[in-house]
Amino acid sequence: MKKKFVLPFFLTSLFFGHLSYSQIVKYSFSQEFPTIKKHVDMGFYQFDKNIFAQTYYRHEEGMVFQIFDEKFNKIKKQEIVRIKQDGYSNEGLFCVKNDFFWLYSTWKRSEEKEQLWALPLDKQAFKLGEKPIKLSESGKLASQMGYDKYRFYYSNDSAMMMMTCRLKPKERRDKINKDVIGFNLYDSQMKTLYSHEIEMPYTEADMDILGNEIDSKGNIYLLANVALNNSIDGEKKENKGLYRYDLMRVNQKTNTMESIKFSLDNKFVNTSILSEDLLGNIIITGYYSNGSGGGIDGAYITRIELDEKSAFKKLNTTYCEFPKEVLQAYESERTKRKMDRRDKKDDLEASNLRFRKVIFDSEGGITIIGEEYYVVVHTSTSSNGSTTTSYTYYYDNILVLKANKNGKTEWCQKIPKYQKGKKDDDLGFFSHSAKGNTYFFYLDNAKNAKLGLNEMPALHAAGKGGFLTCVKIDGSGQMTKQSVFDTKKEKVKLRPRSFETVDRNLVVDRLKEDRKTSKVFRLEVL
């Protein structure tokens, strides 16, 4: 039976306090600059306090930097000639602590050897070093069409970077093969702190890897779900189809996996995210449901407790159920009546909610962000029997829940949003955290500038312009909203999901005006 959520009076004001409207961000545009054609956009970087650069890459031609000062005035264009190395693949530009490195990989077919290399970048002169640093060497790696061989992770303080890779399976059958994963840990100078290939304890059929993480002490973690009826533990066959979780940690002395097994009590898990919080604790969080209907009842938070020898001790899990009042906000009266009927049957849930992000604060609190998202598939058959398939994408309300260090709900808020389109380039949202506040940027219909709790948001259709909108939620859950500008009047096309955070007060995006010119768009939070 689903437990009823009783909302204390003093929390009601946190959930539905007055939504104020004021300026919370300001925007500007850089000078236009020539579009770098036929190059891959590698992102926007802050190389120094007052030096920013848009970075591009093209195979066999190297990198190009469009460099700006703090006011986004263009300083110069700097090109880097490619390295003299045949048969390499670009893996990206990475910043570890305050140092930048370009990573590339090579494959020696005659030796069946994969290698990963790093070249330091002089961020003052914008030049690559001449002596590459070998980061790893292995046999043939598993990939997708020759790409995505390596995965990269950072510690919270960015002082260390972890790379993982998966060796090409020895056996084709999942019931036989056990994955071999390479774990590699580097410091800010790309010095190897740990490197080893470890065979997983379960077969591919019995185990799915959900995520990896590195903590600030250099410990390497892996989260997996494991079939209860697996070939090692020998559970009973009636448990076929069910699974539990294994949190594994690499023992860097014995090169083996230590694990702690756990499951959520009578819950159906929708998402599981492995993270380190700002206090150095390993956290697993995600969404859960009390039934198997597909909706979401709330968020769960699992904290891992270690003993004095840093061995696994126990797990503490709390559940944060979504309040009915929040789920009913900005819905039609008809929808609210349906929700009331479902609540009487103890099956009121959030529909189509997708986990988007988790944010930690310095006091141990957790903010969990989700978005209502789904896709409708349309299939039609012509008179000659051929079929055509199209898709409609829906990006709707944002649901934000804040829990304290003990895993108890402090507040929950809904940001009303209704977006759809045959394409989804300008749909969805971008979130940014600064000074204890969380900012949400998305395109919206002008009719939603000031929306009441009893009103449904008007539609924003993809590709139709719209107002760039920002909602700020502060540490107490109070919301402030600003319609930043009309994209049609500014004559720009925005894709909020492509925004980038380059500083705690700065969010940017590159705008391609036409085939010849581009400019950088800047948002400064106040």
Short mmCIF file of C-alpha atoms in Angstrom, two decimals:
data_model
loop_
_atom_site.label_atom_id
_atom_site.label_comp_id
_atom_site.label_asym_id
_atom_site.label_seq_id
_atom_site.Cartn_x
_atom_site.Cartn_y
_atom_site.Cartn_z
CA MET A 1 0.00 0.00 0.00
CA LYS A 2 1.33 3.38 -0.96
CA LYS A 3 1.94 5.62 2.01
CA LYS A 4 0.05 8.89 1.94
CA PHE A 5 2.19 12.04 1.85
CA VAL A 6 0.97 14.53 4.45
CA LEU A 7 2.28 18.02 3.71
CA PRO A 8 3.10 20.01 6.86
CA PHE A 9 1.80 23.57 6.87
CA PHE A 10 5.23 25.14 7.21
CA LEU A 11 6.42 23.33 4.05
CA THR A 12 3.47 24.50 1.97
CA SER A 13 4.99 27.94 1.55
CA LEU A 14 8.17 26.33 0.29
CA PHE A 15 6.35 24.34 -2.33
CA PHE A 16 4.10 27.14 -3.52
CA GLY A 17 5.52 30.43 -2.42
CA HIS A 18 5.00 33.52 -4.55
CA LEU A 19 6.63 33.19 -7.97
CA SER A 20 8.42 36.49 -8.44
CA TYR A 21 9.46 38.06 -11.73
CA SER A 22 12.68 40.04 -12.02
CA GLN A 23 15.95 40.18 -13.88
CA ILE A 24 18.14 37.24 -12.90
CA VAL A 25 20.38 37.01 -15.99
CA LYS A 26 21.72 39.37 -18.62
CA TYR A 27 22.83 38.47 -22.11
CA SER A 28 25.17 39.69 -24.82
CA PHE A 29 26.68 38.59 -28.12
CA SER A 30 30.25 38.49 -29.30
CA GLN A 31 31.48 40.07 -32.49
CA GLU A 32 30.78 37.99 -35.55
CA PHE A 33 33.65 35.88 -36.87
CA PRO A 34 34.10 33.68 -39.97
CA THR A 35 32.55 30.23 -39.59
CA ILE A 36 35.19 27.51 -39.51
CA LYS A 37 33.85 25.21 -42.20
CA LYS A 38 34.10 21.43 -42.25
CA HIS A 39 35.41 21.35 -38.67
CA VAL A 40 33.92 19.66 -35.62
CA ASP A 41 32.83 22.03 -32.85
CA MET A 42 34.80 20.87 -29.78
CA GLY A 43 33.29 23.36 -27.34
CA PHE A 44 33.92 26.63 -25.57
CA TYR A 45 36.70 26.89 -22.97
CA GLN A 46 37.97 29.38 -20.44
CA PHE A 47 41.77 29.24 -20.64
CA ASP A 48 42.48 32.10 -18.27
CA LYS A 49 40.53 34.60 -16.19
CA ASN A 50 40.09 36.90 -19.17
CA ILE A 51 40.74 34.55 -22.10
CA PHE A 52 38.03 32.41 -23.72
CA ALA A 53 38.12 30.35 -26.89
CA GLN A 54 35.77 28.50 -29.22
CA THR A 55 37.56 25.34 -30.39
CA TYR A 56 37.22 23.41 -33.64
CA TYR A 57 38.90 20.31 -35.02
CA ARG A 58 39.31 18.69 -38.42
CA HIS A 59 41.12 15.44 -39.06
CA GLU A 60 44.55 15.91 -40.64
CA GLU A 61 44.23 19.69 -40.31
CA GLY A 62 44.35 20.08 -36.54
CA MET A 63 42.59 22.55 -34.26
CA VAL A 64 41.43 26.13 -34.69
CA PHE A 65 40.81 28.55 -31.80
CA GLN A 66 38.66 31.68 -32.04
CA ILE A 67 39.97 33.62 -29.03
CA PHE A 68 38.00 36.27 -27.07
CA ASP A 69 38.63 38.55 -24.11
CA GLU A 70 36.34 38.84 -21.07
CA LYS A 71 34.01 41.20 -22.97
CA PHE A 72 33.79 38.71 -25.82
CA ASN A 73 35.70 40.90 -28.20
CA LYS A 74 37.61 38.76 -30.63
CA ILE A 75 41.37 38.88 -30.10
CA LYS A 76 42.66 36.55 -32.78
CA LYS A 77 42.31 33.28 -34.63
CA GLN A 78 44.93 30.66 -33.80
CA GLU A 79 45.48 27.47 -35.80
CA ILE A 80 47.35 24.39 -34.63
CA VAL A 81 48.87 22.16 -37.28
CA ARG A 82 48.06 18.47 -36.89
CA ILE A 83 50.56 16.09 -35.37
CA LYS A 84 52.74 14.07 -37.69
CA GLN A 85 51.08 10.77 -36.93
CA ASP A 86 49.26 8.49 -39.34
CA GLY A 87 46.12 6.60 -38.47
CA TYR A 88 45.06 8.48 -35.35
CA SER A 89 41.62 9.34 -33.98
CA ASN A 90 40.70 12.51 -32.11
CA GLU A 91 39.46 11.78 -28.57
CA GLY A 92 38.94 15.39 -27.50
CA LEU A 93 40.37 18.33 -25.60
CA PHE A 94 40.40 17.82 -21.82
CA CYS A 95 41.07 20.05 -18.82
CA VAL A 96 42.43 18.37 -15.67
CA LYS A 97 42.66 20.83 -12.78
CA ASN A 98 43.95 23.86 -14.73
CA ASP A 99 45.95 22.08 -17.43
CA PHE A 100 44.74 21.22 -20.94
CA PHE A 101 45.57 18.17 -23.04
CA TRP A 102 44.57 16.97 -26.47
CA LEU A 103 43.97 13.20 -26.44
CA TYR A 104 44.21 10.95 -29.49
CA SER A 105 44.30 7.22 -30.06
CA THR A 106 46.11 4.94 -32.49
CA TRP A 107 45.53 1.38 -33.72
CA LYS A 108 48.39 -0.83 -34.93
CA ARG A 109 46.66 -3.56 -36.88
CA SER A 110 49.83 -5.65 -37.37
CA GLU A 111 50.38 -5.80 -33.60
CA GLU A 112 46.68 -5.80 -32.56
CA LYS A 113 47.53 -2.86 -30.31
CA GLU A 114 45.38 0.10 -29.21
CA GLN A 115 47.15 3.10 -27.70
CA LEU A 116 45.93 6.33 -26.10
CA TRP A 117 48.13 9.45 -26.13
CA ALA A 118 48.05 12.97 -24.69
CA LEU A 119 49.70 16.17 -25.90
CA PRO A 120 49.84 19.11 -23.47
CA LEU A 121 48.43 22.41 -24.70
CA ASP A 122 50.21 25.66 -23.92
CA LYS A 123 47.13 27.77 -23.12
CA GLN A 124 49.06 31.03 -23.42
CA ALA A 125 50.60 30.41 -26.85
CA PHE A 126 47.90 27.94 -28.00
CA LYS A 127 50.46 25.39 -29.11
CA LEU A 128 50.65 21.65 -28.57
CA GLY A 129 53.71 20.02 -27.03
CA GLU A 130 55.88 17.93 -29.32
CA LYS A 131 56.38 14.93 -27.02
CA PRO A 132 53.25 12.78 -26.60
CA ILE A 133 52.47 11.10 -23.27
CA LYS A 134 51.40 7.45 -23.56
CA LEU A 135 48.33 6.94 -21.40
CA SER A 136 47.41 3.33 -22.14
CA GLU A 137 48.11 0.33 -24.33
CA SER A 138 45.82 -2.64 -24.84
CA GLY A 139 44.56 -5.23 -27.25
CA LYS A 140 41.57 -4.64 -29.51
CA LEU A 141 38.86 -2.58 -27.83
CA ALA A 142 35.11 -2.79 -28.22
CA SER A 143 33.65 0.24 -29.99
CA GLN A 144 30.68 1.54 -31.93
CA MET A 145 31.62 1.92 -35.59
CA GLY A 146 35.23 2.48 -34.52
CA TYR A 147 34.34 5.26 -32.03
CA ASP A 148 33.56 5.58 -28.31
CA LYS A 149 36.37 3.25 -27.30
CA TYR A 150 37.19 5.33 -24.24
CA ARG A 151 35.10 6.87 -21.47
CA PHE A 152 36.39 9.70 -19.28
CA TYR A 153 35.45 10.79 -15.74
CA TYR A 154 36.69 13.48 -13.34
CA SER A 155 37.02 13.69 -9.58
CA ASN A 156 34.94 16.47 -8.00
CA ASP A 157 37.96 18.73 -7.62
CA SER A 158 39.09 17.95 -11.21
CA ALA A 159 42.53 16.98 -9.87
CA MET A 160 42.26 13.47 -11.36
CA MET A 161 40.82 11.94 -14.50
CA MET A 162 39.75 8.31 -15.00
CA MET A 163 39.56 6.51 -18.32
CA THR A 164 37.77 3.21 -18.82
CA CYS A 165 37.74 0.96 -21.87
CA ARG A 166 36.27 -2.44 -22.69
CA LEU A 167 38.32 -5.09 -24.42
CA LYS A 168 36.81 -6.84 -27.40
CA PRO A 169 34.84 -9.82 -26.01
CA LYS A 170 36.58 -13.18 -26.07
CA GLU A 171 33.30 -15.01 -26.58
CA ARG A 172 30.37 -13.93 -28.74
CA ARG A 173 27.70 -15.42 -26.48
CA ASP A 174 26.69 -13.19 -23.58
CA LYS A 175 26.03 -16.27 -21.43
CA ILE A 176 29.70 -17.21 -21.68
CA ASN A 177 31.62 -13.97 -22.02
CA LYS A 178 32.81 -11.92 -19.03
CA ASP A 179 33.74 -8.34 -19.84
CA VAL A 180 37.31 -7.23 -19.26
CA ILE A 181 37.41 -3.54 -18.33
CA GLY A 182 40.50 -1.36 -18.34
CA PHE A 183 40.63 1.13 -15.45
CA ASN A 184 43.16 3.96 -15.77
CA LEU A 185 43.70 6.84 -13.38
CA TYR A 186 45.75 10.00 -14.09
CA ASP A 187 46.77 13.12 -12.19
CA SER A 188 46.64 16.69 -13.51
CA GLN A 189 49.92 16.20 -15.40
CA MET A 190 48.66 12.98 -17.03
CA LYS A 191 50.94 10.85 -14.85
CA THR A 192 49.47 7.35 -14.48
CA LEU A 193 48.33 6.68 -10.92
CA TYR A 194 46.73 3.31 -11.63
CA SER A 195 46.25 1.10 -14.68
CA HIS A 196 44.94 -2.45 -14.91
CA GLU A 197 42.52 -4.63 -16.87
CA ILE A 198 40.06 -6.51 -14.66
CA GLU A 199 37.68 -9.30 -15.60
CA MET A 200 34.16 -8.75 -14.32
CA PRO A 201 32.81 -11.34 -11.85
CA TYR A 202 29.63 -12.05 -13.87
CA THR A 203 28.85 -12.81 -17.48
CA GLU A 204 27.35 -10.19 -19.80
CA ALA A 205 24.01 -12.01 -19.60
CA ASP A 206 23.99 -11.71 -15.79
CA MET A 207 25.39 -8.20 -15.43
CA ASP A 208 24.70 -4.71 -16.85
CA ILE A 209 27.11 -1.89 -16.02
CA LEU A 210 25.15 1.25 -15.09
CA GLY A 211 27.94 3.69 -14.32
CA ASN A 212 31.46 4.43 -13.14
CA GLU A 213 32.81 7.01 -10.71
CA ILE A 214 36.07 8.20 -9.17
CA ASP A 215 36.15 9.83 -5.76
CA SER A 216 38.49 12.56 -4.53
CA LYS A 217 40.77 9.96 -2.92
CA GLY A 218 41.32 8.11 -6.19
CA ASN A 219 38.99 5.18 -5.46
CA ILE A 220 37.34 3.69 -8.54
CA TYR A 221 33.70 2.55 -8.35
CA LEU A 222 31.37 0.68 -10.68
CA LEU A 223 27.61 0.22 -10.34
CA ALA A 224 25.88 -2.74 -11.98
CA ASN A 225 22.62 -4.59 -11.83
CA VAL A 226 23.03 -8.35 -11.50
CA ALA A 227 20.47 -11.04 -12.27
CA LEU A 228 19.34 -12.85 -9.12
CA ASN A 229 19.32 -16.15 -10.97
CA ASN A 230 22.96 -15.85 -12.04
CA SER A 231 25.53 -18.56 -12.65
CA ILE A 232 27.69 -17.68 -9.63
CA ASP A 233 25.42 -16.89 -6.69
CA GLY A 234 23.02 -19.71 -7.53
CA GLU A 235 19.71 -18.16 -6.51
CA LYS A 236 16.51 -20.08 -7.11
CA LYS A 237 15.05 -20.22 -10.61
CA GLU A 238 11.76 -18.64 -9.54
CA ASN A 239 13.69 -15.37 -9.28
CA LYS A 240 14.39 -15.41 -13.00
CA GLY A 241 14.02 -11.96 -14.51
CA LEU A 242 14.66 -10.13 -11.25
CA TYR A 243 17.92 -8.43 -10.33
CA ARG A 244 19.76 -6.69 -7.52
CA TYR A 245 22.48 -4.03 -7.47
CA ASP A 246 26.19 -4.52 -6.95
CA LEU A 247 28.33 -1.53 -6.02
CA MET A 248 31.89 -2.54 -6.86
CA ARG A 249 35.19 -0.88 -5.98
CA VAL A 250 38.56 -1.64 -7.51
CA ASN A 251 41.08 -2.97 -5.00
CA GLN A 252 44.13 -1.28 -6.49
CA LYS A 253 46.53 -3.54 -4.54
CA THR A 254 45.09 -6.89 -5.64
CA ASN A 255 43.52 -5.69 -8.93
CA THR A 256 40.20 -7.28 -8.00
CA MET A 257 36.65 -6.03 -7.50
CA GLU A 258 35.22 -5.65 -3.99
CA SER A 259 31.44 -5.41 -3.87
CA ILE A 260 28.45 -4.75 -1.69
CA LYS A 261 25.10 -6.16 -2.78
CA PHE A 262 21.81 -4.36 -2.25
CA SER A 263 18.27 -3.82 -3.56
CA LEU A 264 15.41 -1.39 -2.88
CA ASP A 265 12.61 -2.72 -0.70
CA ASN A 266 9.57 -3.56 -2.84
CA LYS A 267 10.38 -0.80 -5.31
CA PHE A 268 10.67 -0.72 -9.07
CA VAL A 269 13.75 1.29 -9.99
CA ASN A 270 13.61 3.58 -13.01
CA THR A 271 17.07 5.16 -12.90
CA SER A 272 20.31 4.66 -10.96
CA ILE A 273 23.04 7.30 -10.97
CA LEU A 274 26.41 6.80 -9.24
CA SER A 275 28.11 9.98 -7.98
CA GLU A 276 30.43 11.46 -5.38
CA ASP A 277 28.98 14.36 -3.41
CA LEU A 278 30.93 17.44 -2.34
CA LEU A 279 31.73 15.86 1.05
CA GLY A 280 33.46 12.88 -0.55
CA ASN A 281 30.59 10.42 -0.04
CA ILE A 282 29.50 7.93 -2.71
CA ILE A 283 25.81 8.37 -3.52
CA ILE A 284 23.42 6.32 -5.65
CA THR A 285 20.23 8.11 -6.59
CA GLY A 286 17.41 7.83 -9.08
CA TYR A 287 13.68 7.41 -9.47
CA TYR A 288 11.46 4.63 -8.15
CA SER A 289 7.90 3.42 -8.50
CA ASN A 290 5.76 1.50 -6.03
CA GLY A 291 4.19 -0.42 -8.93
CA SER A 292 5.13 -1.69 -12.35
CA GLY A 293 2.97 0.76 -14.31
CA GLY A 294 5.84 2.87 -15.60
CA GLY A 295 5.12 6.09 -13.69
CA ILE A 296 7.39 7.60 -11.03
CA ASP A 297 6.43 7.91 -7.35
CA GLY A 298 9.55 9.71 -6.18
CA ALA A 299 13.31 9.74 -5.82
CA TYR A 300 15.51 7.49 -3.70
CA ILE A 301 18.91 8.32 -2.20
CA THR A 302 21.36 5.62 -1.13
CA ARG A 303 24.45 6.61 0.84
CA ILE A 304 27.38 4.24 1.25
CA GLU A 305 28.89 4.15 4.73
CA LEU A 306 32.50 3.02 5.14
CA ASP A 307 34.23 1.80 8.31
CA GLU A 308 37.45 3.17 9.80
CA LYS A 309 39.46 1.05 7.31
CA SER A 310 37.46 2.40 4.35
CA ALA A 311 35.79 -0.99 3.84
CA PHE A 312 32.11 -1.19 2.89
CA LYS A 313 30.03 -1.09 6.08
CA LYS A 314 26.39 -0.52 5.21
CA LEU A 315 23.94 1.32 2.99
CA ASN A 316 21.38 3.89 4.07
CA THR A 317 18.44 4.45 1.69
CA THR A 318 15.71 7.07 2.00
CA TYR A 319 12.70 7.74 -0.23
CA CYS A 320 11.38 11.16 -1.25
CA GLU A 321 7.84 10.85 -2.55
CA PHE A 322 6.49 13.53 -4.91
CA PRO A 323 3.73 15.56 -3.21
CA LYS A 324 0.30 15.45 -4.81
CA GLU A 325 0.09 19.26 -4.72
CA VAL A 326 3.23 19.56 -6.85
CA LEU A 327 2.11 16.98 -9.39
CA GLN A 328 -1.23 18.77 -9.80
CA ALA A 329 0.27 22.24 -10.28
CA TYR A 330 -0.21 23.82 -13.73
CA GLU A 331 -2.61 21.06 -14.81
CA SER A 332 -6.16 21.32 -16.16
CA GLU A 333 -9.12 20.73 -13.85
CA ARG A 334 -9.91 17.57 -15.78
CA THR A 335 -6.39 16.24 -15.24
CA LYS A 336 -6.56 17.14 -11.55
CA ARG A 337 -9.79 15.16 -11.15
CA LYS A 338 -8.12 12.16 -12.75
CA MET A 339 -5.19 12.59 -10.37
CA ASP A 340 -7.58 12.73 -7.41
CA ARG A 341 -9.15 9.42 -8.46
CA ARG A 342 -5.74 7.82 -8.89
CA ASP A 343 -4.62 9.17 -5.51
CA LYS A 344 -7.60 7.49 -3.82
CA LYS A 345 -6.40 4.21 -5.30
CA ASP A 346 -2.85 4.91 -4.08
CA ASP A 347 -1.40 5.00 -7.60
CA LEU A 348 -0.78 8.70 -8.24
CA GLU A 349 2.51 8.99 -10.14
CA ALA A 350 4.51 11.37 -12.33
CA SER A 351 4.21 10.22 -15.94
CA ASN A 352 7.05 10.07 -18.50
CA LEU A 353 9.56 11.55 -16.05
CA ARG A 354 13.19 11.22 -17.12
CA PHE A 355 16.12 11.71 -14.75
CA ARG A 356 18.24 14.60 -16.06
CA LYS A 357 20.72 15.73 -13.40
CA VAL A 358 21.78 15.54 -9.76
CA ILE A 359 23.42 18.51 -8.00
CA PHE A 360 25.19 18.40 -4.62
CA ASP A 361 25.75 21.25 -2.20
CA SER A 362 28.52 21.80 0.33
CA GLU A 363 26.31 20.80 3.27
CA GLY A 364 25.47 17.35 1.90
CA GLY A 365 22.13 18.28 0.31
CA ILE A 366 21.00 16.87 -3.03
CA THR A 367 18.93 18.44 -5.80
CA ILE A 368 17.39 15.97 -8.26
CA ILE A 369 16.15 17.28 -11.60
CA GLY A 370 13.84 15.47 -14.01
CA GLU A 371 11.86 16.32 -17.15
CA GLU A 372 8.67 14.90 -18.58
CA TYR A 373 9.75 13.54 -21.96
CA TYR A 374 8.26 11.10 -24.46
CA VAL A 375 8.14 10.37 -28.18
CA VAL A 376 5.06 9.48 -30.22
CA VAL A 377 5.68 7.32 -33.30
CA HIS A 378 3.45 7.83 -36.36
CA THR A 379 3.37 5.11 -39.03
CA SER A 380 1.33 5.36 -42.21
CA THR A 381 0.92 3.00 -45.15
CA SER A 382 0.50 4.26 -48.70
CA SER A 383 -1.72 2.71 -51.39
CA ASN A 384 1.28 0.83 -52.83
CA GLY A 385 2.07 -0.75 -49.46
CA SER A 386 5.13 1.32 -48.49
CA THR A 387 5.29 2.61 -44.95
CA THR A 388 6.44 5.98 -43.63
CA THR A 389 7.43 6.62 -40.03
CA SER A 390 7.66 10.00 -38.32
CA TYR A 391 8.14 11.11 -34.74
CA THR A 392 6.76 13.81 -32.47
CA TYR A 393 8.93 14.79 -29.52
CA TYR A 394 7.48 16.11 -26.26
CA TYR A 395 9.56 17.95 -23.64
CA ASP A 396 7.23 19.01 -20.86
CA ASN A 397 7.36 20.05 -17.18
CA ILE A 398 10.58 20.08 -15.15
CA LEU A 399 10.36 18.55 -11.67
CA VAL A 400 12.95 19.62 -9.08
CA LEU A 401 13.30 17.97 -5.66
CA LYS A 402 15.68 19.04 -2.89
CA ALA A 403 16.68 16.65 -0.08
CA ASN A 404 18.86 17.45 2.93
CA LYS A 405 21.97 15.55 4.03
CA ASN A 406 19.76 12.99 5.78
CA GLY A 407 17.88 12.23 2.58
CA LYS A 408 14.65 13.93 3.68
CA THR A 409 12.64 16.19 1.35
CA GLU A 410 13.10 19.91 1.95
CA TRP A 411 11.03 21.11 -1.00
CA CYS A 412 9.74 20.09 -4.42
CA GLN A 413 8.92 22.39 -7.33
CA LYS A 414 7.45 22.06 -10.80
CA ILE A 415 8.54 24.37 -13.62
CA PRO A 416 5.67 24.43 -16.16
CA LYS A 417 6.70 23.77 -19.74
CA TYR A 418 4.98 22.36 -22.83
CA GLN A 419 7.14 21.82 -25.91
CA LYS A 420 6.72 19.58 -28.92
CA GLY A 421 7.90 19.20 -32.50
CA LYS A 422 8.86 16.88 -35.34
CA LYS A 423 12.44 17.89 -34.58
CA ASP A 424 13.78 18.61 -31.13
CA ASP A 425 16.84 20.80 -31.73
CA ASP A 426 15.50 23.73 -29.71
CA LEU A 427 13.46 21.75 -27.17
CA GLY A 428 14.41 20.67 -23.65
CA PHE A 429 16.36 22.78 -21.16
CA PHE A 430 19.78 23.55 -19.74
CA SER A 431 20.52 23.86 -16.01
CA HIS A 432 23.32 25.78 -14.35
CA SER A 433 24.28 26.00 -10.65
CA ALA A 434 25.88 29.00 -8.97
CA LYS A 435 25.93 30.50 -5.45
CA GLY A 436 23.44 27.98 -4.10
CA ASN A 437 20.94 28.70 -6.87
CA THR A 438 19.92 26.58 -9.85
CA TYR A 439 19.05 28.24 -13.17
CA PHE A 440 16.91 26.64 -15.88
CA PHE A 441 17.04 27.94 -19.46
CA TYR A 442 14.49 26.95 -22.11
CA LEU A 443 12.45 28.36 -24.99
CA ASP A 444 8.86 29.18 -24.16
CA ASN A 445 5.67 30.67 -25.53
CA ALA A 446 5.27 34.37 -24.67
CA LYS A 447 1.82 33.57 -23.23
CA ASN A 448 3.53 31.73 -20.35
CA ALA A 449 5.40 34.78 -19.08
CA LYS A 450 3.18 34.93 -15.99
CA LEU A 451 1.38 31.64 -15.48
CA GLY A 452 -0.96 30.89 -12.57
CA LEU A 453 -0.94 27.63 -10.64
CA ASN A 454 -4.33 26.75 -12.11
CA GLU A 455 -3.28 27.40 -15.70
CA MET A 456 -1.72 25.00 -18.19
CA PRO A 457 1.29 26.30 -20.14
CA ALA A 458 0.73 27.26 -23.78
CA LEU A 459 2.60 25.27 -26.42
CA HIS A 460 6.06 26.17 -27.66
CA ALA A 461 6.43 24.52 -31.07
CA ALA A 462 9.88 23.50 -32.26
CA GLY A 463 11.43 25.81 -34.81
CA LYS A 464 8.98 28.65 -34.17
CA GLY A 465 11.25 31.04 -32.32
CA GLY A 466 10.00 31.68 -28.82
CA PHE A 467 11.24 33.55 -25.77
CA LEU A 468 14.40 32.45 -24.02
CA THR A 469 13.17 31.95 -20.47
CA CYS A 470 15.13 31.56 -17.24
CA VAL A 471 13.78 30.24 -13.94
CA LYS A 472 15.94 30.52 -10.84
CA ILE A 473 15.28 28.29 -7.81
CA ASP A 474 17.17 29.36 -4.70
CA GLY A 475 18.29 27.16 -1.81
CA SER A 476 14.92 27.46 -0.04
CA GLY A 477 12.91 26.47 -3.12
CA GLN A 478 11.66 29.95 -4.05
CA MET A 479 11.30 30.51 -7.80
CA THR A 480 12.02 33.63 -9.84
CA LYS A 481 11.22 33.83 -13.55
CA GLN A 482 12.49 36.05 -16.35
CA SER A 483 11.62 36.20 -20.04
CA VAL A 484 15.12 37.06 -21.25
CA PHE A 485 14.44 37.99 -24.88
CA ASP A 486 12.46 37.19 -28.01
CA THR A 487 14.64 35.08 -30.33
CA LYS A 488 12.84 36.40 -33.41
CA LYS A 489 13.59 40.00 -32.52
CA GLU A 490 17.22 39.16 -31.87
CA LYS A 491 17.24 37.12 -35.10
CA VAL A 492 18.98 34.12 -33.52
CA LYS A 493 18.27 30.40 -33.29
CA LEU A 494 18.97 28.88 -29.88
CA ARG A 495 19.44 25.28 -28.78
CA PRO A 496 19.36 25.38 -24.97
CA ARG A 497 20.53 21.77 -24.63
CA SER A 498 23.81 22.81 -26.28
CA PHE A 499 24.54 25.61 -23.78
CA GLU A 500 27.82 25.22 -21.89
CA THR A 501 28.91 26.31 -18.42
CA VAL A 502 32.38 27.86 -18.58
CA ASP A 503 32.39 29.67 -15.23
CA ARG A 504 30.15 29.70 -12.17
CA ASN A 505 28.49 32.89 -13.45
CA LEU A 506 28.77 32.30 -17.18
CA VAL A 507 26.86 30.19 -19.71
CA VAL A 508 27.61 30.30 -23.45
CA ASP A 509 26.54 28.89 -26.79
CA ARG A 510 27.89 29.28 -30.32
CA LEU A 511 25.42 30.65 -32.87
CA LYS A 512 25.92 29.90 -36.54
CA GLU A 513 24.25 32.83 -38.25
CA ASP A 514 24.74 31.54 -41.78
CA ARG A 515 27.34 29.55 -43.67
CA LYS A 516 29.85 32.41 -43.47
CA THR A 517 29.61 33.94 -40.00
CA SER A 518 29.15 32.84 -36.40
CA LYS A 519 29.05 34.51 -33.00
CA VAL A 520 29.10 33.48 -29.36
CA PHE A 521 26.09 34.00 -27.14
CA ARG A 522 26.76 34.85 -23.49
CA LEU A 523 24.49 34.55 -20.43
CA GLU A 524 25.68 36.02 -17.15
CA VAL A 525 23.75 35.05 -14.00
CA LEU A 526 23.27 37.85 -11.49
#
